[in-house]
């Protein structure tokens, strides 16, 4: 199902409100939020579910006994998973970046560590550079802002990554 910009914006607001609630209720734990990077107007499909399940499994494996609570939401606007973890925030960010950088589908994972102001902790806080584009060596934000690549090119690359992973 294709989603509209209004649907996407509403889902982001709901996610932010849910994150704020979790942080207020559990200030002693670190909130990690997992979403899938999926360009285009279709955010939930067979591809995104493969990526989402791989991301959730990776987070579960990496944090294992430190996970105090988790919830997954399979939404038309995209898959979301929330973890409350008993580890320091910057330690969680290091682990999240390691997963994103090392997993075969990690470039399609968005594993955010959310701070007490309900803002994602930047990779730069732990000395990491911004994430690279799926198709070239530029920073992903650069290509996204400049519409460097077509949606078809991105979707083809994503399919290649998922096919290689599934084999």
PDB file of C-alpha atoms in Angstrom:
ATOM      1  CA  UNK A   1       0.000   0.000   0.000  1.00  0.00           C
ATOM      2  CA  UNK A   2       1.304   3.433  -0.917  1.00  0.00           C
ATOM      3  CA  UNK A   3       1.407   5.984   1.851  1.00  0.00           C
ATOM      4  CA  UNK A   4       0.967   9.727   1.660  1.00  0.00           C
ATOM      5  CA  UNK A   5       3.218  12.399   3.096  1.00  0.00           C
ATOM      6  CA  UNK A   6       0.550  13.123   5.722  1.00  0.00           C
ATOM      7  CA  UNK A   7       0.540   9.472   6.776  1.00  0.00           C
ATOM      8  CA  UNK A   8       4.326   9.478   7.037  1.00  0.00           C
ATOM      9  CA  UNK A   9       4.389  12.678   9.082  1.00  0.00           C
ATOM     10  CA  UNK A  10       1.643  11.396  11.381  1.00  0.00           C
ATOM     11  CA  UNK A  11       3.547   8.145  11.951  1.00  0.00           C
ATOM     12  CA  UNK A  12       6.716  10.085  12.826  1.00  0.00           C
ATOM     13  CA  UNK A  13       4.792  12.183  15.335  1.00  0.00           C
ATOM     14  CA  UNK A  14       3.268   9.067  16.910  1.00  0.00           C
ATOM     15  CA  UNK A  15       6.722   7.453  17.080  1.00  0.00           C
ATOM     16  CA  UNK A  16       8.176  10.560  18.748  1.00  0.00           C
ATOM     17  CA  UNK A  17       5.324  10.642  21.292  1.00  0.00           C
ATOM     18  CA  UNK A  18       5.758   6.935  22.046  1.00  0.00           C
ATOM     19  CA  UNK A  19       9.518   7.414  22.463  1.00  0.00           C
ATOM     20  CA  UNK A  20       8.922  10.353  24.794  1.00  0.00           C
ATOM     21  CA  UNK A  21       6.533   8.261  26.878  1.00  0.00           C
ATOM     22  CA  UNK A  22       9.012   5.384  27.135  1.00  0.00           C
ATOM     23  CA  UNK A  23      11.844   7.719  28.154  1.00  0.00           C
ATOM     24  CA  UNK A  24       9.667   9.400  30.792  1.00  0.00           C
ATOM     25  CA  UNK A  25       8.530   6.068  32.209  1.00  0.00           C
ATOM     26  CA  UNK A  26      12.000   4.466  32.145  1.00  0.00           C
ATOM     27  CA  UNK A  27      14.677   7.166  32.517  1.00  0.00           C
ATOM     28  CA  UNK A  28      17.132   4.614  33.921  1.00  0.00           C
ATOM     29  CA  UNK A  29      17.162   2.621  30.667  1.00  0.00           C
ATOM     30  CA  UNK A  30      18.396   3.416  27.166  1.00  0.00           C
ATOM     31  CA  UNK A  31      15.815   3.524  24.377  1.00  0.00           C
ATOM     32  CA  UNK A  32      16.787   1.980  21.050  1.00  0.00           C
ATOM     33  CA  UNK A  33      14.396   2.339  18.132  1.00  0.00           C
ATOM     34  CA  UNK A  34      14.699   0.283  14.940  1.00  0.00           C
ATOM     35  CA  UNK A  35      13.162   1.274  11.608  1.00  0.00           C
ATOM     36  CA  UNK A  36      13.815   0.262   8.017  1.00  0.00           C
ATOM     37  CA  UNK A  37      15.273   2.538   5.366  1.00  0.00           C
ATOM     38  CA  UNK A  38      12.963   2.084   2.393  1.00  0.00           C
ATOM     39  CA  UNK A  39      12.767   4.839  -0.235  1.00  0.00           C
ATOM     40  CA  UNK A  40       9.504   5.497  -1.993  1.00  0.00           C
ATOM     41  CA  UNK A  41       5.831   5.545  -1.080  1.00  0.00           C
ATOM     42  CA  UNK A  42       5.618   1.861  -0.086  1.00  0.00           C
ATOM     43  CA  UNK A  43       7.169   1.346   3.336  1.00  0.00           C
ATOM     44  CA  UNK A  44       5.793  -2.095   4.184  1.00  0.00           C
ATOM     45  CA  UNK A  45       6.366  -4.955   1.772  1.00  0.00           C
ATOM     46  CA  UNK A  46       8.137  -8.305   1.606  1.00  0.00           C
ATOM     47  CA  UNK A  47      11.521  -6.563   1.277  1.00  0.00           C
ATOM     48  CA  UNK A  48      11.022  -4.313   4.290  1.00  0.00           C
ATOM     49  CA  UNK A  49       9.910  -7.250   6.437  1.00  0.00           C
ATOM     50  CA  UNK A  50      13.072  -9.232   5.610  1.00  0.00           C
ATOM     51  CA  UNK A  51      15.141  -6.197   6.581  1.00  0.00           C
ATOM     52  CA  UNK A  52      13.083  -5.498   9.722  1.00  0.00           C
ATOM     53  CA  UNK A  53      13.347  -9.054  11.007  1.00  0.00           C
ATOM     54  CA  UNK A  54      17.097  -9.108  10.358  1.00  0.00           C
ATOM     55  CA  UNK A  55      17.489  -5.806  12.210  1.00  0.00           C
ATOM     56  CA  UNK A  56      15.440  -6.918  15.201  1.00  0.00           C
ATOM     57  CA  UNK A  57      17.333 -10.216  15.417  1.00  0.00           C
ATOM     58  CA  UNK A  58      20.657  -8.359  15.269  1.00  0.00           C
ATOM     59  CA  UNK A  59      19.637  -6.015  18.091  1.00  0.00           C
ATOM     60  CA  UNK A  60      18.370  -8.936  20.167  1.00  0.00           C
ATOM     61  CA  UNK A  61      21.619 -10.837  19.623  1.00  0.00           C
ATOM     62  CA  UNK A  62      23.831  -7.827  20.375  1.00  0.00           C
ATOM     63  CA  UNK A  63      22.073  -6.692  23.543  1.00  0.00           C
ATOM     64  CA  UNK A  64      20.760 -10.089  24.684  1.00  0.00           C
ATOM     65  CA  UNK A  65      20.527 -10.088  28.487  1.00  0.00           C
ATOM     66  CA  UNK A  66      20.510  -6.270  28.680  1.00  0.00           C
ATOM     67  CA  UNK A  67      17.076  -5.979  27.019  1.00  0.00           C
ATOM     68  CA  UNK A  68      14.472  -5.193  29.656  1.00  0.00           C
ATOM     69  CA  UNK A  69      11.502  -4.681  27.315  1.00  0.00           C
ATOM     70  CA  UNK A  70      10.752  -4.708  23.623  1.00  0.00           C
ATOM     71  CA  UNK A  71       7.824  -4.059  21.316  1.00  0.00           C
ATOM     72  CA  UNK A  72       7.461  -4.417  17.562  1.00  0.00           C
ATOM     73  CA  UNK A  73       4.934  -2.582  15.396  1.00  0.00           C
ATOM     74  CA  UNK A  74       4.208  -3.782  11.866  1.00  0.00           C
ATOM     75  CA  UNK A  75       2.668  -0.640  10.361  1.00  0.00           C
ATOM     76  CA  UNK A  76       1.750   0.358   6.802  1.00  0.00           C
ATOM     77  CA  UNK A  77       4.067   3.357   7.305  1.00  0.00           C
ATOM     78  CA  UNK A  78       6.956   1.036   8.149  1.00  0.00           C
ATOM     79  CA  UNK A  79       8.096  -1.522  10.673  1.00  0.00           C
ATOM     80  CA  UNK A  80       9.158  -0.177  14.059  1.00  0.00           C
ATOM     81  CA  UNK A  81      10.785  -1.932  17.000  1.00  0.00           C
ATOM     82  CA  UNK A  82      11.505  -0.467  20.417  1.00  0.00           C
ATOM     83  CA  UNK A  83      13.962  -1.771  22.990  1.00  0.00           C
ATOM     84  CA  UNK A  84      14.638  -0.583  26.525  1.00  0.00           C
ATOM     85  CA  UNK A  85      18.179  -1.603  27.335  1.00  0.00           C
ATOM     86  CA  UNK A  86      20.115  -1.576  30.574  1.00  0.00           C
ATOM     87  CA  UNK A  87      23.406  -0.239  29.231  1.00  0.00           C
ATOM     88  CA  UNK A  88      24.834   3.284  28.953  1.00  0.00           C
ATOM     89  CA  UNK A  89      23.536   5.361  26.052  1.00  0.00           C
ATOM     90  CA  UNK A  90      26.878   5.825  24.272  1.00  0.00           C
ATOM     91  CA  UNK A  91      27.683   2.137  24.646  1.00  0.00           C
ATOM     92  CA  UNK A  92      24.338   1.376  22.971  1.00  0.00           C
ATOM     93  CA  UNK A  93      25.164   3.824  20.180  1.00  0.00           C
ATOM     94  CA  UNK A  94      28.517   2.118  19.555  1.00  0.00           C
ATOM     95  CA  UNK A  95      26.804  -1.269  19.317  1.00  0.00           C
ATOM     96  CA  UNK A  96      24.065   0.130  17.051  1.00  0.00           C
ATOM     97  CA  UNK A  97      26.680   1.569  14.679  1.00  0.00           C
ATOM     98  CA  UNK A  98      28.603  -1.703  14.676  1.00  0.00           C
ATOM     99  CA  UNK A  99      25.435  -3.532  13.618  1.00  0.00           C
ATOM    100  CA  UNK A 100      24.611  -0.972  10.921  1.00  0.00           C
ATOM    101  CA  UNK A 101      28.169  -1.083   9.590  1.00  0.00           C
ATOM    102  CA  UNK A 102      28.801  -4.840   9.753  1.00  0.00           C
ATOM    103  CA  UNK A 103      25.527  -6.587   8.919  1.00  0.00           C
ATOM    104  CA  UNK A 104      24.961  -7.398   5.206  1.00  0.00           C
ATOM    105  CA  UNK A 105      21.657  -5.496   5.389  1.00  0.00           C
ATOM    106  CA  UNK A 106      22.871  -3.011   7.984  1.00  0.00           C
ATOM    107  CA  UNK A 107      22.833  -0.120   5.537  1.00  0.00           C
ATOM    108  CA  UNK A 108      19.042  -0.609   5.402  1.00  0.00           C
ATOM    109  CA  UNK A 109      18.703  -0.583   9.202  1.00  0.00           C
ATOM    110  CA  UNK A 110      18.102   2.610  11.099  1.00  0.00           C
ATOM    111  CA  UNK A 111      18.996   1.778  14.692  1.00  0.00           C
ATOM    112  CA  UNK A 112      18.512   4.968  16.654  1.00  0.00           C
ATOM    113  CA  UNK A 113      19.574   5.453  20.250  1.00  0.00           C
ATOM    114  CA  UNK A 114      17.243   8.088  21.652  1.00  0.00           C
ATOM    115  CA  UNK A 115      18.489  10.587  24.237  1.00  0.00           C
ATOM    116  CA  UNK A 116      16.544  12.180  27.110  1.00  0.00           C
ATOM    117  CA  UNK A 117      15.427  15.021  24.789  1.00  0.00           C
ATOM    118  CA  UNK A 118      13.823  12.433  22.478  1.00  0.00           C
ATOM    119  CA  UNK A 119      16.501  13.051  19.838  1.00  0.00           C
ATOM    120  CA  UNK A 120      18.566  10.395  18.078  1.00  0.00           C
ATOM    121  CA  UNK A 121      22.193  10.330  19.209  1.00  0.00           C
ATOM    122  CA  UNK A 122      24.411  11.271  16.274  1.00  0.00           C
ATOM    123  CA  UNK A 123      27.099   8.930  14.992  1.00  0.00           C
ATOM    124  CA  UNK A 124      29.547  11.839  15.337  1.00  0.00           C
ATOM    125  CA  UNK A 125      29.173  11.743  19.144  1.00  0.00           C
ATOM    126  CA  UNK A 126      31.131   8.474  19.139  1.00  0.00           C
ATOM    127  CA  UNK A 127      33.530   9.577  16.403  1.00  0.00           C
ATOM    128  CA  UNK A 128      31.783   7.921  13.459  1.00  0.00           C
ATOM    129  CA  UNK A 129      31.247   9.496  10.058  1.00  0.00           C
ATOM    130  CA  UNK A 130      27.829   9.806   8.450  1.00  0.00           C
ATOM    131  CA  UNK A 131      26.520   6.782   6.619  1.00  0.00           C
ATOM    132  CA  UNK A 132      27.438   6.256   2.979  1.00  0.00           C
ATOM    133  CA  UNK A 133      24.993   6.205   0.094  1.00  0.00           C
ATOM    134  CA  UNK A 134      23.780   2.800  -1.083  1.00  0.00           C
ATOM    135  CA  UNK A 135      25.065   3.510  -4.590  1.00  0.00           C
ATOM    136  CA  UNK A 136      28.132   5.736  -4.311  1.00  0.00           C
ATOM    137  CA  UNK A 137      30.756   6.978  -1.875  1.00  0.00           C
ATOM    138  CA  UNK A 138      29.017  10.227  -0.944  1.00  0.00           C
ATOM    139  CA  UNK A 139      27.356  10.646   2.407  1.00  0.00           C
ATOM    140  CA  UNK A 140      23.784   9.325   2.213  1.00  0.00           C
ATOM    141  CA  UNK A 141      22.283  12.662   3.304  1.00  0.00           C
ATOM    142  CA  UNK A 142      24.053  14.426   0.429  1.00  0.00           C
ATOM    143  CA  UNK A 143      22.579  12.090  -2.184  1.00  0.00           C
ATOM    144  CA  UNK A 144      19.161  12.159  -0.552  1.00  0.00           C
ATOM    145  CA  UNK A 145      19.017  15.972  -0.457  1.00  0.00           C
ATOM    146  CA  UNK A 146      20.272  16.316  -4.033  1.00  0.00           C
ATOM    147  CA  UNK A 147      18.189  13.462  -5.470  1.00  0.00           C
ATOM    148  CA  UNK A 148      21.411  12.077  -6.935  1.00  0.00           C
ATOM    149  CA  UNK A 149      19.913   8.657  -7.681  1.00  0.00           C
ATOM    150  CA  UNK A 150      16.518   7.588  -8.966  1.00  0.00           C
ATOM    151  CA  UNK A 151      14.106   5.641  -6.806  1.00  0.00           C
ATOM    152  CA  UNK A 152      14.400   2.775  -9.290  1.00  0.00           C
ATOM    153  CA  UNK A 153      18.197   2.649  -8.869  1.00  0.00           C
ATOM    154  CA  UNK A 154      17.841   2.590  -5.088  1.00  0.00           C
ATOM    155  CA  UNK A 155      15.126  -0.057  -5.144  1.00  0.00           C
ATOM    156  CA  UNK A 156      17.183  -2.226  -7.492  1.00  0.00           C
ATOM    157  CA  UNK A 157      20.194  -1.990  -5.150  1.00  0.00           C
ATOM    158  CA  UNK A 158      18.017  -2.835  -2.138  1.00  0.00           C
ATOM    159  CA  UNK A 159      16.645  -5.883  -3.939  1.00  0.00           C
ATOM    160  CA  UNK A 160      20.196  -7.002  -4.785  1.00  0.00           C
ATOM    161  CA  UNK A 161      21.211  -6.681  -1.134  1.00  0.00           C
ATOM    162  CA  UNK A 162      18.196  -8.652   0.081  1.00  0.00           C
ATOM    163  CA  UNK A 163      18.662 -11.359  -2.570  1.00  0.00           C
ATOM    164  CA  UNK A 164      22.334 -11.756  -1.606  1.00  0.00           C
ATOM    165  CA  UNK A 165      21.395 -11.942   2.079  1.00  0.00           C
ATOM    166  CA  UNK A 166      18.597 -14.471   1.531  1.00  0.00           C
ATOM    167  CA  UNK A 167      20.849 -16.929  -0.360  1.00  0.00           C
TER     168      UNK A 167
END
